[in-house]
Tab-separated table of C-alpha atoms in Angstrom:
chain	number	residue	atom	x	y	z
Q	1	UNK	CA	-55.556	86.055	-52.252
Q	2	UNK	CA	-58.659	84.140	-51.264
Q	3	UNK	CA	-59.625	87.024	-48.980
Q	4	UNK	CA	-59.144	89.537	-51.794
Q	5	UNK	CA	-61.246	87.482	-54.221
Q	6	UNK	CA	-63.937	87.200	-51.575
Q	7	UNK	CA	-63.991	91.005	-51.191
Q	8	UNK	CA	-64.128	91.625	-54.938
Q	9	UNK	CA	-66.973	89.176	-55.252
Q	10	UNK	CA	-68.901	90.973	-52.520
Q	11	UNK	CA	-68.360	94.380	-54.084
Q	12	UNK	CA	-69.469	93.108	-57.479
Q	13	UNK	CA	-72.586	91.613	-55.925
Q	14	UNK	CA	-73.345	94.923	-54.185
Q	15	UNK	CA	-73.016	96.997	-57.382
Q	16	UNK	CA	-75.234	94.852	-59.583
Q	17	UNK	CA	-77.876	94.651	-56.880
Q	18	UNK	CA	-77.922	98.482	-56.696
Q	19	UNK	CA	-78.570	98.674	-60.458
Q	20	UNK	CA	-81.307	96.048	-60.204
Q	21	UNK	CA	-82.856	98.065	-57.354
Q	22	UNK	CA	-82.797	101.240	-59.501
Q	23	UNK	CA	-84.454	99.418	-62.423
Q	24	UNK	CA	-87.073	98.055	-60.020
Q	25	UNK	CA	-87.730	101.544	-58.551
Q	26	UNK	CA	-88.169	103.128	-61.987
Q	27	UNK	CA	-90.089	100.341	-63.671
Q	28	UNK	CA	-92.487	99.611	-60.778
Q	29	UNK	CA	-93.822	103.168	-60.959
Q	30	UNK	CA	-93.394	103.496	-64.741
Q	31	UNK	CA	-95.536	100.444	-65.465
Q	32	UNK	CA	-98.134	101.441	-62.851
Q	33	UNK	CA	-98.764	105.212	-62.880
Q	34	UNK	CA	-98.981	106.045	-66.638
Q	35	UNK	CA	-101.043	102.840	-67.047
Q	36	UNK	CA	-103.479	103.884	-64.328
Q	37	UNK	CA	-103.692	107.505	-65.527
Q	38	UNK	CA	-104.348	106.383	-69.124
Q	39	UNK	CA	-107.034	103.940	-67.955
Q	40	UNK	CA	-108.660	106.701	-65.882
Q	41	UNK	CA	-108.740	109.157	-68.783
Q	42	UNK	CA	-109.759	106.532	-71.374
Q	43	UNK	CA	-112.941	106.019	-69.351
Q	44	UNK	CA	-113.994	109.686	-69.633
Q	45	UNK	CA	-112.703	111.116	-72.946
Q	46	UNK	CA	-113.385	110.205	-76.591
Q	47	UNK	CA	-110.581	108.932	-78.809
Q	48	UNK	CA	-106.978	108.345	-77.802
Q	49	UNK	CA	-105.130	111.634	-78.557
Q	50	UNK	CA	-105.657	113.191	-75.152
Q	51	UNK	CA	-104.824	109.907	-73.356
Q	52	UNK	CA	-101.500	109.732	-75.214
Q	53	UNK	CA	-100.784	113.449	-74.539
Q	54	UNK	CA	-101.471	113.090	-70.818
Q	55	UNK	CA	-99.544	109.785	-70.674
Q	56	UNK	CA	-96.446	111.242	-72.338
Q	57	UNK	CA	-96.625	114.377	-70.138
Q	58	UNK	CA	-96.825	112.090	-67.099
Q	59	UNK	CA	-93.853	109.983	-68.255
Q	60	UNK	CA	-91.803	113.175	-68.837
Q	61	UNK	CA	-92.707	114.557	-65.394
Q	62	UNK	CA	-92.350	111.224	-63.572
Q	63	UNK	CA	-89.011	110.257	-65.117
Q	64	UNK	CA	-87.534	113.715	-64.396
Q	65	UNK	CA	-88.859	113.743	-60.809
Q	66	UNK	CA	-87.615	110.196	-60.114
Q	67	UNK	CA	-84.352	110.488	-62.062
Q	68	UNK	CA	-83.317	113.852	-60.626
Q	69	UNK	CA	-84.673	112.694	-57.258
Q	70	UNK	CA	-82.452	109.601	-57.453
Q	71	UNK	CA	-79.490	111.747	-58.500
Q	72	UNK	CA	-79.894	114.134	-55.575
Q	73	UNK	CA	-80.505	111.318	-53.083
Q	74	UNK	CA	-77.315	109.529	-54.178
Q	75	UNK	CA	-75.353	112.785	-54.130
Q	76	UNK	CA	-76.500	113.809	-50.669
Q	77	UNK	CA	-75.677	110.277	-49.463
Q	78	UNK	CA	-72.117	110.797	-50.763
Q	79	UNK	CA	-71.925	114.264	-49.119
Q	80	UNK	CA	-73.220	112.832	-45.838
Q	81	UNK	CA	-70.498	110.166	-45.936
Q	82	UNK	CA	-67.767	112.772	-46.555
Q	83	UNK	CA	-69.002	115.032	-43.725
Q	84	UNK	CA	-69.296	112.177	-41.217
Q	85	UNK	CA	-65.869	110.872	-42.199
Q	86	UNK	CA	-64.337	114.296	-41.604
Q	87	UNK	CA	-66.006	114.421	-38.168
Q	88	UNK	CA	-64.633	110.975	-37.262
Q	89	UNK	CA	-61.145	112.070	-38.398
Q	90	UNK	CA	-61.337	115.133	-36.125
Q	91	UNK	CA	-62.536	113.002	-33.215
Q	92	UNK	CA	-59.748	110.463	-33.745
Q	93	UNK	CA	-57.232	113.296	-33.740
Q	94	UNK	CA	-58.507	115.516	-30.903
Q	95	UNK	CA	-60.696	113.287	-28.716
Q	96	UNK	CA	-58.954	109.930	-28.958
Q	97	UNK	CA	-59.953	108.829	-25.422
Q	98	UNK	CA	-63.647	109.300	-26.327
Q	99	UNK	CA	-63.198	107.262	-29.510
Q	100	UNK	CA	-61.521	104.480	-27.510
Q	101	UNK	CA	-64.454	104.477	-25.126
Q	102	UNK	CA	-66.910	104.323	-28.045
Q	103	UNK	CA	-65.165	101.231	-29.429
Q	104	UNK	CA	-65.284	99.583	-25.986
Q	105	UNK	CA	-69.002	100.507	-25.743
Q	106	UNK	CA	-69.764	98.961	-29.148
Q	107	UNK	CA	-68.236	95.665	-28.007
Q	108	UNK	CA	-69.882	95.917	-24.540
Q	109	UNK	CA	-73.293	95.876	-26.266
Q	110	UNK	CA	-72.324	92.341	-27.474
Q	111	UNK	CA	-71.351	91.383	-23.895
Q	112	UNK	CA	-67.638	91.580	-24.687
Q	113	UNK	CA	-65.637	92.869	-21.705
Q	114	UNK	CA	-63.272	95.885	-21.908
Q	115	UNK	CA	-60.397	93.477	-21.227
Q	116	UNK	CA	-61.306	91.427	-24.323
Q	117	UNK	CA	-61.777	94.459	-26.595
Q	118	UNK	CA	-58.663	96.324	-25.404
Q	119	UNK	CA	-56.315	94.561	-27.952
Q	120	UNK	CA	-58.643	95.758	-30.779
Q	121	UNK	CA	-58.456	99.347	-29.513
Q	122	UNK	CA	-54.660	99.185	-29.287
Q	123	UNK	CA	-54.344	97.713	-32.804
Q	124	UNK	CA	-56.638	100.417	-34.297
Q	125	UNK	CA	-54.697	103.205	-32.538
Q	126	UNK	CA	-51.617	102.253	-34.566
Q	127	UNK	CA	-53.315	103.451	-37.760
Q	128	UNK	CA	-55.767	106.383	-37.354
Q	129	UNK	CA	-57.173	106.136	-40.927
Q	130	UNK	CA	-58.121	102.493	-40.376
Q	131	UNK	CA	-59.651	103.459	-37.020
Q	132	UNK	CA	-61.800	105.988	-38.945
Q	133	UNK	CA	-62.807	103.242	-41.456
Q	134	UNK	CA	-63.738	101.019	-38.528
Q	135	UNK	CA	-65.896	103.724	-36.873
Q	136	UNK	CA	-67.623	104.644	-40.160
Q	137	UNK	CA	-68.714	101.048	-40.567
Q	138	UNK	CA	-69.373	99.861	-37.016
Q	139	UNK	CA	-70.389	103.033	-35.162
Q	140	UNK	CA	-72.301	104.788	-37.969
Q	141	UNK	CA	-73.124	101.866	-40.296
Q	142	UNK	CA	-72.076	103.871	-43.381
Q	143	UNK	CA	-70.534	102.331	-46.527
Q	144	UNK	CA	-68.326	104.391	-48.828
Q	145	UNK	CA	-70.536	105.331	-51.819
Q	146	UNK	CA	-69.277	104.699	-55.347
Q	147	UNK	CA	-68.269	107.982	-57.029
Q	148	UNK	CA	-70.280	107.519	-60.264
Q	149	UNK	CA	-73.309	106.137	-58.442
Q	150	UNK	CA	-75.332	109.406	-58.511
Q	151	UNK	CA	-75.312	109.752	-62.317
Q	152	UNK	CA	-75.847	106.068	-63.177
Q	153	UNK	CA	-78.589	105.798	-60.569
Q	154	UNK	CA	-80.434	108.806	-62.044
Q	155	UNK	CA	-80.125	107.494	-65.601
Q	156	UNK	CA	-81.198	103.970	-64.695
Q	157	UNK	CA	-84.281	105.088	-62.737
Q	158	UNK	CA	-85.400	107.598	-65.401
Q	159	UNK	CA	-84.765	105.175	-68.300
Q	160	UNK	CA	-86.666	102.369	-66.564
Q	161	UNK	CA	-89.584	104.716	-65.860
Q	162	UNK	CA	-89.758	105.703	-69.561
Q	163	UNK	CA	-89.527	102.086	-70.812
Q	164	UNK	CA	-92.143	100.968	-68.281
Q	165	UNK	CA	-94.429	103.912	-69.065
Q	166	UNK	CA	-94.380	103.500	-72.861
Q	167	UNK	CA	-95.723	99.901	-72.692
Q	168	UNK	CA	-99.265	100.764	-71.438
Q	169	UNK	CA	-99.435	103.737	-73.865
Q	170	UNK	CA	-98.592	101.744	-77.020
Q	171	UNK	CA	-102.191	100.560	-77.669
Q	172	UNK	CA	-103.438	104.187	-77.412
Q	173	UNK	CA	-100.756	105.218	-79.923
Q	174	UNK	CA	-101.652	102.462	-82.417
Q	175	UNK	CA	-105.453	102.307	-82.127
Q	176	UNK	CA	-107.941	105.165	-82.572
Q	177	UNK	CA	-110.887	103.612	-80.706
Q	178	UNK	CA	-110.497	104.525	-77.004
Q	179	UNK	CA	-112.407	101.496	-75.721
Q	180	UNK	CA	-110.376	98.878	-77.646
Q	181	UNK	CA	-107.170	100.707	-76.761
Q	182	UNK	CA	-108.116	100.543	-73.061
Q	183	UNK	CA	-108.767	96.780	-73.274
Q	184	UNK	CA	-105.466	96.165	-75.086
Q	185	UNK	CA	-103.585	98.406	-72.642
Q	186	UNK	CA	-104.997	96.499	-69.658
Q	187	UNK	CA	-104.104	93.132	-71.259
Q	188	UNK	CA	-100.582	94.124	-72.311
Q	189	UNK	CA	-99.796	95.856	-69.008
Q	190	UNK	CA	-101.051	93.002	-66.813
Q	191	UNK	CA	-98.746	90.633	-68.711
Q	192	UNK	CA	-95.862	93.140	-68.431
Q	193	UNK	CA	-96.466	93.652	-64.673
Q	194	UNK	CA	-96.572	89.890	-64.142
Q	195	UNK	CA	-93.324	89.237	-66.066
Q	196	UNK	CA	-91.624	92.225	-64.384
Q	197	UNK	CA	-92.741	91.070	-60.923
Q	198	UNK	CA	-91.507	87.534	-61.615
Q	199	UNK	CA	-88.062	88.775	-62.758
Q	200	UNK	CA	-87.885	91.253	-59.864
Q	201	UNK	CA	-88.529	88.410	-57.379
Q	202	UNK	CA	-85.884	86.209	-59.036
Q	203	UNK	CA	-83.244	88.962	-58.971
Q	204	UNK	CA	-83.922	90.265	-55.465
Q	205	UNK	CA	-84.252	86.797	-53.924
Q	206	UNK	CA	-87.942	86.752	-52.967
Q	207	UNK	CA	-90.460	84.169	-54.256
Q	208	UNK	CA	-90.973	84.979	-57.992
Q	209	UNK	CA	-94.659	83.959	-58.276
Q	210	UNK	CA	-95.534	85.867	-55.121
Q	211	UNK	CA	-93.686	88.944	-56.405
Q	212	UNK	CA	-95.446	88.608	-59.804
Q	213	UNK	CA	-98.872	88.537	-58.136
Q	214	UNK	CA	-98.018	91.505	-55.875
Q	215	UNK	CA	-96.786	93.701	-58.733
Q	216	UNK	CA	-99.860	92.902	-60.842
Q	217	UNK	CA	-102.107	93.564	-57.838
Q	218	UNK	CA	-100.606	97.053	-57.215
Q	219	UNK	CA	-100.985	97.974	-60.906
Q	220	UNK	CA	-104.563	96.699	-60.959
Q	221	UNK	CA	-105.583	98.571	-57.792
Q	222	UNK	CA	-103.965	101.814	-58.996
Q	223	UNK	CA	-105.652	101.587	-62.420
Q	224	UNK	CA	-109.006	100.640	-60.882
Q	225	UNK	CA	-108.974	103.534	-58.392
Q	226	UNK	CA	-107.804	106.030	-61.058
Q	227	UNK	CA	-110.583	104.810	-63.392
Q	228	UNK	CA	-113.325	105.262	-60.779
Q	229	UNK	CA	-111.960	108.604	-59.514
Q	230	UNK	CA	-112.035	109.938	-63.094
Q	231	UNK	CA	-115.553	108.560	-63.653
Q	232	UNK	CA	-116.844	110.217	-60.461
Q	233	UNK	CA	-115.265	113.584	-61.297
Q	234	UNK	CA	-116.462	113.879	-64.909
L	1	UNK	CA	-77.715	103.792	-17.329
L	2	UNK	CA	-75.786	106.332	-19.383
L	3	UNK	CA	-75.223	103.651	-22.023
L	4	UNK	CA	-78.930	102.773	-22.078
L	5	UNK	CA	-79.948	106.404	-22.458
L	6	UNK	CA	-77.445	106.800	-25.273
L	7	UNK	CA	-78.984	103.800	-27.072
L	8	UNK	CA	-82.539	105.060	-26.637
L	9	UNK	CA	-81.507	108.452	-27.955
L	10	UNK	CA	-79.984	106.835	-31.052
L	11	UNK	CA	-83.046	104.738	-31.740
L	12	UNK	CA	-85.306	107.777	-31.412
L	13	UNK	CA	-83.098	109.695	-33.844
L	14	UNK	CA	-83.257	106.796	-36.330
L	15	UNK	CA	-87.065	106.538	-36.217
L	16	UNK	CA	-87.849	110.219	-36.718
L	17	UNK	CA	-85.347	110.470	-39.562
L	18	UNK	CA	-87.058	107.515	-41.297
L	19	UNK	CA	-90.436	109.306	-41.069
L	20	UNK	CA	-88.894	112.522	-42.395
L	21	UNK	CA	-87.379	110.514	-45.274
L	22	UNK	CA	-90.791	108.995	-46.080
L	23	UNK	CA	-92.445	112.443	-46.082
L	24	UNK	CA	-89.672	113.732	-48.339
L	25	UNK	CA	-90.069	110.758	-50.735
L	26	UNK	CA	-93.845	111.234	-51.007
L	27	UNK	CA	-93.955	115.011	-51.111
L	28	UNK	CA	-91.055	115.510	-53.570
L	29	UNK	CA	-92.930	113.517	-56.213
L	30	UNK	CA	-96.397	114.672	-55.097
L	31	UNK	CA	-95.537	118.357	-55.504
L	32	UNK	CA	-93.727	117.747	-58.798
L	33	UNK	CA	-95.582	115.189	-60.963
L	34	UNK	CA	-99.271	116.264	-60.620
L	35	UNK	CA	-98.065	119.887	-60.959
L	36	UNK	CA	-96.174	119.110	-64.175
L	37	UNK	CA	-98.982	116.960	-65.624
L	38	UNK	CA	-101.580	119.674	-64.888
L	39	UNK	CA	-99.349	122.350	-66.467
L	40	UNK	CA	-98.870	120.150	-69.549
L	41	UNK	CA	-102.610	119.548	-69.989
L	42	UNK	CA	-103.592	123.157	-69.161
L	43	UNK	CA	-101.565	124.220	-72.210
L	44	UNK	CA	-103.596	122.059	-74.625
L	45	UNK	CA	-107.192	121.753	-73.323
L	46	UNK	CA	-109.929	124.319	-72.695
L	47	UNK	CA	-111.251	124.897	-69.173
L	48	UNK	CA	-110.103	123.150	-66.018
L	49	UNK	CA	-112.364	120.066	-65.621
L	50	UNK	CA	-110.120	117.677	-67.536
L	51	UNK	CA	-106.985	119.014	-65.820
L	52	UNK	CA	-108.539	118.327	-62.402
L	53	UNK	CA	-109.755	114.861	-63.518
L	54	UNK	CA	-106.321	113.878	-64.833
L	55	UNK	CA	-104.605	115.399	-61.785
L	56	UNK	CA	-106.789	113.481	-59.311
L	57	UNK	CA	-106.377	110.244	-61.305
L	58	UNK	CA	-102.608	110.785	-61.201
L	59	UNK	CA	-102.616	111.457	-57.450
L	60	UNK	CA	-104.668	108.283	-56.878
L	61	UNK	CA	-102.340	106.196	-59.055
L	62	UNK	CA	-99.137	107.779	-57.753
L	63	UNK	CA	-100.024	107.547	-54.068
L	64	UNK	CA	-101.081	103.886	-54.408
L	65	UNK	CA	-97.970	102.982	-56.410
L	66	UNK	CA	-95.632	104.768	-53.968
L	67	UNK	CA	-97.499	103.793	-50.778
L	68	UNK	CA	-97.900	100.121	-51.663
L	69	UNK	CA	-94.382	100.223	-53.128
L	70	UNK	CA	-93.072	101.556	-49.821
L	71	UNK	CA	-95.058	98.935	-47.896
L	72	UNK	CA	-93.680	96.054	-49.956
L	73	UNK	CA	-90.124	97.412	-49.861
L	74	UNK	CA	-90.230	97.691	-46.051
L	75	UNK	CA	-91.798	94.233	-45.766
L	76	UNK	CA	-89.282	92.517	-47.999
L	77	UNK	CA	-86.518	94.253	-46.014
L	78	UNK	CA	-87.960	92.671	-42.851
L	79	UNK	CA	-88.241	89.247	-44.576
L	80	UNK	CA	-84.671	89.517	-45.824
L	81	UNK	CA	-83.491	90.219	-42.263
L	82	UNK	CA	-85.376	87.182	-40.893
L	83	UNK	CA	-83.997	84.863	-43.606
L	84	UNK	CA	-80.426	86.023	-43.180
L	85	UNK	CA	-80.710	85.738	-39.403
L	86	UNK	CA	-81.911	82.144	-39.704
L	87	UNK	CA	-78.965	81.366	-42.012
L	88	UNK	CA	-76.516	82.864	-39.510
L	89	UNK	CA	-78.112	80.823	-36.701
L	90	UNK	CA	-77.645	77.627	-38.728
L	91	UNK	CA	-74.037	78.530	-39.492
L	92	UNK	CA	-73.309	79.297	-35.847
L	93	UNK	CA	-74.740	75.906	-34.901
L	94	UNK	CA	-73.352	73.637	-37.637
L	95	UNK	CA	-70.286	75.429	-39.040
L	96	UNK	CA	-68.883	77.212	-36.001
L	97	UNK	CA	-65.243	76.986	-37.195
L	98	UNK	CA	-66.184	78.834	-40.411
L	99	UNK	CA	-67.948	81.543	-38.403
L	100	UNK	CA	-64.889	81.955	-36.181
L	101	UNK	CA	-62.729	82.345	-39.283
L	102	UNK	CA	-65.178	84.922	-40.704
L	103	UNK	CA	-64.891	87.018	-37.535
L	104	UNK	CA	-61.083	86.847	-37.706
L	105	UNK	CA	-61.255	87.839	-41.411
L	106	UNK	CA	-63.475	90.864	-40.657
L	107	UNK	CA	-60.895	92.146	-38.162
L	108	UNK	CA	-57.992	91.262	-40.505
L	109	UNK	CA	-59.422	93.668	-43.082
L	110	UNK	CA	-58.820	96.408	-40.458
L	111	UNK	CA	-55.224	95.160	-39.955
L	112	UNK	CA	-56.068	93.538	-36.614
L	113	UNK	CA	-54.121	90.292	-36.100
L	114	UNK	CA	-55.787	86.939	-35.291
L	115	UNK	CA	-54.065	87.080	-31.886
L	116	UNK	CA	-55.760	90.413	-31.091
L	117	UNK	CA	-59.206	89.301	-32.316
L	118	UNK	CA	-59.117	85.860	-30.648
L	119	UNK	CA	-60.540	87.160	-27.263
L	120	UNK	CA	-63.552	88.577	-29.163
L	121	UNK	CA	-64.179	85.197	-30.834
L	122	UNK	CA	-63.961	83.383	-27.507
L	123	UNK	CA	-66.320	85.870	-25.789
L	124	UNK	CA	-68.910	85.566	-28.601
L	125	UNK	CA	-68.753	81.737	-28.533
L	126	UNK	CA	-70.136	81.846	-24.975
L	127	UNK	CA	-73.490	83.144	-26.262
L	128	UNK	CA	-74.542	81.944	-29.755
L	129	UNK	CA	-77.489	84.401	-30.066
L	130	UNK	CA	-75.214	87.366	-29.433
L	131	UNK	CA	-72.738	85.903	-31.934
L	132	UNK	CA	-75.597	85.923	-34.468
L	133	UNK	CA	-76.406	89.580	-33.572
L	134	UNK	CA	-72.742	90.411	-34.050
L	135	UNK	CA	-72.563	88.732	-37.486
L	136	UNK	CA	-75.802	90.399	-38.660
L	137	UNK	CA	-74.241	93.782	-37.973
L	138	UNK	CA	-70.507	93.247	-38.617
L	139	UNK	CA	-70.592	90.707	-41.453
L	140	UNK	CA	-73.870	91.603	-43.232
L	141	UNK	CA	-74.411	95.220	-42.116
L	142	UNK	CA	-78.115	94.579	-41.430
L	143	UNK	CA	-80.132	96.390	-38.737
L	144	UNK	CA	-83.193	94.775	-37.192
L	145	UNK	CA	-86.204	96.470	-38.864
L	146	UNK	CA	-88.969	97.905	-36.692
L	147	UNK	CA	-92.074	95.677	-36.852
L	148	UNK	CA	-94.613	98.405	-37.674
L	149	UNK	CA	-92.322	100.165	-40.125
L	150	UNK	CA	-93.947	98.700	-43.260
L	151	UNK	CA	-97.435	100.068	-42.524
L	152	UNK	CA	-96.395	103.488	-41.196
L	153	UNK	CA	-93.956	103.935	-44.090
L	154	UNK	CA	-96.698	103.170	-46.650
L	155	UNK	CA	-99.171	105.543	-44.994
L	156	UNK	CA	-96.661	108.363	-44.637
L	157	UNK	CA	-95.470	108.175	-48.256
L	158	UNK	CA	-99.013	107.941	-49.700
L	159	UNK	CA	-100.361	110.725	-47.443
L	160	UNK	CA	-97.470	113.051	-48.305
L	161	UNK	CA	-97.985	112.381	-52.016
L	162	UNK	CA	-101.692	113.290	-51.732
L	163	UNK	CA	-101.031	116.469	-49.709
L	164	UNK	CA	-98.268	117.503	-52.098
L	165	UNK	CA	-100.360	116.709	-55.176
L	166	UNK	CA	-103.488	118.631	-54.087
L	167	UNK	CA	-101.579	121.947	-53.751
L	168	UNK	CA	-100.890	122.476	-57.503
L	169	UNK	CA	-104.445	121.334	-58.368
L	170	UNK	CA	-106.247	123.793	-56.048
L	171	UNK	CA	-106.225	126.717	-58.543
L	172	UNK	CA	-107.748	124.439	-61.222
L	173	UNK	CA	-110.464	123.413	-58.736
L	174	UNK	CA	-111.304	127.004	-57.767
L	175	UNK	CA	-110.942	128.863	-61.099
L	176	UNK	CA	-112.720	128.085	-64.394
L	177	UNK	CA	-110.322	129.886	-66.735
L	178	UNK	CA	-107.539	127.443	-67.644
L	179	UNK	CA	-104.942	130.114	-68.323
L	180	UNK	CA	-105.339	131.949	-64.984
L	181	UNK	CA	-105.472	128.615	-63.155
L	182	UNK	CA	-102.154	127.620	-64.780
L	183	UNK	CA	-100.502	130.894	-63.699
L	184	UNK	CA	-101.822	130.543	-60.135
L	185	UNK	CA	-100.777	126.880	-60.008
L	186	UNK	CA	-97.229	127.745	-61.119
L	187	UNK	CA	-97.004	130.564	-58.533
L	188	UNK	CA	-98.418	128.546	-55.630
L	189	UNK	CA	-96.375	125.433	-56.448
L	190	UNK	CA	-93.068	127.282	-56.843
L	191	UNK	CA	-93.594	128.780	-53.373
L	192	UNK	CA	-94.570	125.353	-51.988
L	193	UNK	CA	-91.536	123.645	-53.604
L	194	UNK	CA	-89.249	126.336	-52.221
L	195	UNK	CA	-90.615	126.073	-48.658
L	196	UNK	CA	-90.613	122.257	-48.818
L	197	UNK	CA	-87.013	122.199	-50.127
L	198	UNK	CA	-85.914	124.580	-47.377
L	199	UNK	CA	-87.526	122.450	-44.626
L	200	UNK	CA	-86.197	119.236	-46.196
L	201	UNK	CA	-82.665	120.658	-46.120
L	202	UNK	CA	-83.042	121.757	-42.493
L	203	UNK	CA	-84.334	118.346	-41.358
L	204	UNK	CA	-81.915	116.181	-43.336
L	205	UNK	CA	-78.877	118.309	-42.503
L	206	UNK	CA	-78.002	119.744	-45.928
L	207	UNK	CA	-77.847	123.489	-46.724
L	208	UNK	CA	-81.498	124.726	-46.642
L	209	UNK	CA	-81.236	127.406	-49.376
L	210	UNK	CA	-79.398	125.022	-51.673
L	211	UNK	CA	-82.037	122.341	-51.080
L	212	UNK	CA	-84.823	124.908	-51.692
L	213	UNK	CA	-83.326	125.907	-55.051
L	214	UNK	CA	-82.789	122.270	-56.085
L	215	UNK	CA	-86.371	121.226	-55.275
L	216	UNK	CA	-87.807	124.236	-57.139
L	217	UNK	CA	-85.488	123.536	-60.085
L	218	UNK	CA	-86.657	119.886	-60.404
L	219	UNK	CA	-90.316	120.930	-60.276
L	220	UNK	CA	-89.730	123.675	-62.831
L	221	UNK	CA	-87.860	121.403	-65.259
L	222	UNK	CA	-90.503	118.652	-64.950
L	223	UNK	CA	-93.384	121.104	-65.543
L	224	UNK	CA	-91.557	122.799	-68.441
L	225	UNK	CA	-90.790	119.516	-70.210
L	226	UNK	CA	-94.339	118.180	-69.626
L	227	UNK	CA	-95.780	121.462	-71.003
L	228	UNK	CA	-93.702	121.327	-74.203
L	229	UNK	CA	-94.228	117.570	-74.724
L	230	UNK	CA	-97.996	118.127	-74.515
L	231	UNK	CA	-97.800	121.135	-76.892
L	232	UNK	CA	-95.806	119.126	-79.465
L	233	UNK	CA	-98.188	116.138	-79.323
L	234	UNK	CA	-101.454	118.038	-79.646
């Protein structure tokens, strides 16, 4: 019972951390790229209409590219797992002696003698499906993907990109003067990047203040370079 | 010797596949997002200057966000490994009985009895560092990251984003008529997305034609949505 609870706890931990990672992937880029693009354009065009148009077009393109990208990555991960599992099942059935040797080799790399690992091999041979599970994890290092992961991952990444991307555009939507909108966008986005970085650090177990500074730094560099590239070109 | 060669082969395989993954990450978004943004803007502004300016600003922002993002992700992965390794070392030193029980529990989840896993525990106890290696892999599923991975990963992702992003912008740089540039950009980028998708499929072991169609589809959807969003807003 204790063992089962321990497992459930681990699985729960793994799932929520995957969602947090997807939010971080989407929002890191969402807060940074539309912000930097808008800052770049605000430096070279009059008014705010074109900045908003370009910003929204970027958010549409970026969220689709990242969301569909996330979907396909998660789906091909699931396909890869299925294919490799099938291969291990075939090997366990038709080349059992090779599989036994592979298990002995895995343990040998931890300086465990064939005599000491032999009981493990014999125990696994009693149940071929469990032997396959064992090889998936310890030979190939693959975890069984969650079935709904591809869709939720895509939605989470795309949604986070849109939420992150709207924040730096809000001042351009509200104000008509391009220069004031730029100043407000920089102020609002630096605060948002700082808060996001702090929360990201807290959730993923790195130092929150350090993460806050890093996230703000990336956004600042991206916006600064985009601003100067646009200035040079126009 | 055979065993050593086998290991070296595996490590080589792992490294090149990581680089391919980084190129795929950078180029998927690089070919898609600047392409879609440029198509969206080309539908609502006259000439090509502003399309090129926005496209270059986007490439600058996107490559910095993804490159620095990749750098920080790889670095925090390395930090996470170091922290967890230290924790396992402390546990092996001060709570050895708990570690022994954890090893027995890992094997129990594969229906291997404590009697059968006991020789493994005893062999690992003879060398605490190898016991730590074993727990990193078998309990936590963590691989030792390569030291230079963070920098090369950042450079590869950013470089691939820039290369991918320049392709759809070339027609806007060469031609002055916005409409012809848009048509050329769509043609050139669809070919590029198709070829890239095909190569991606071949390298990552999925069906090449299927991958080619998927990549082209994502780019097409992103550009279409960006085009109509820009039309609606202006």
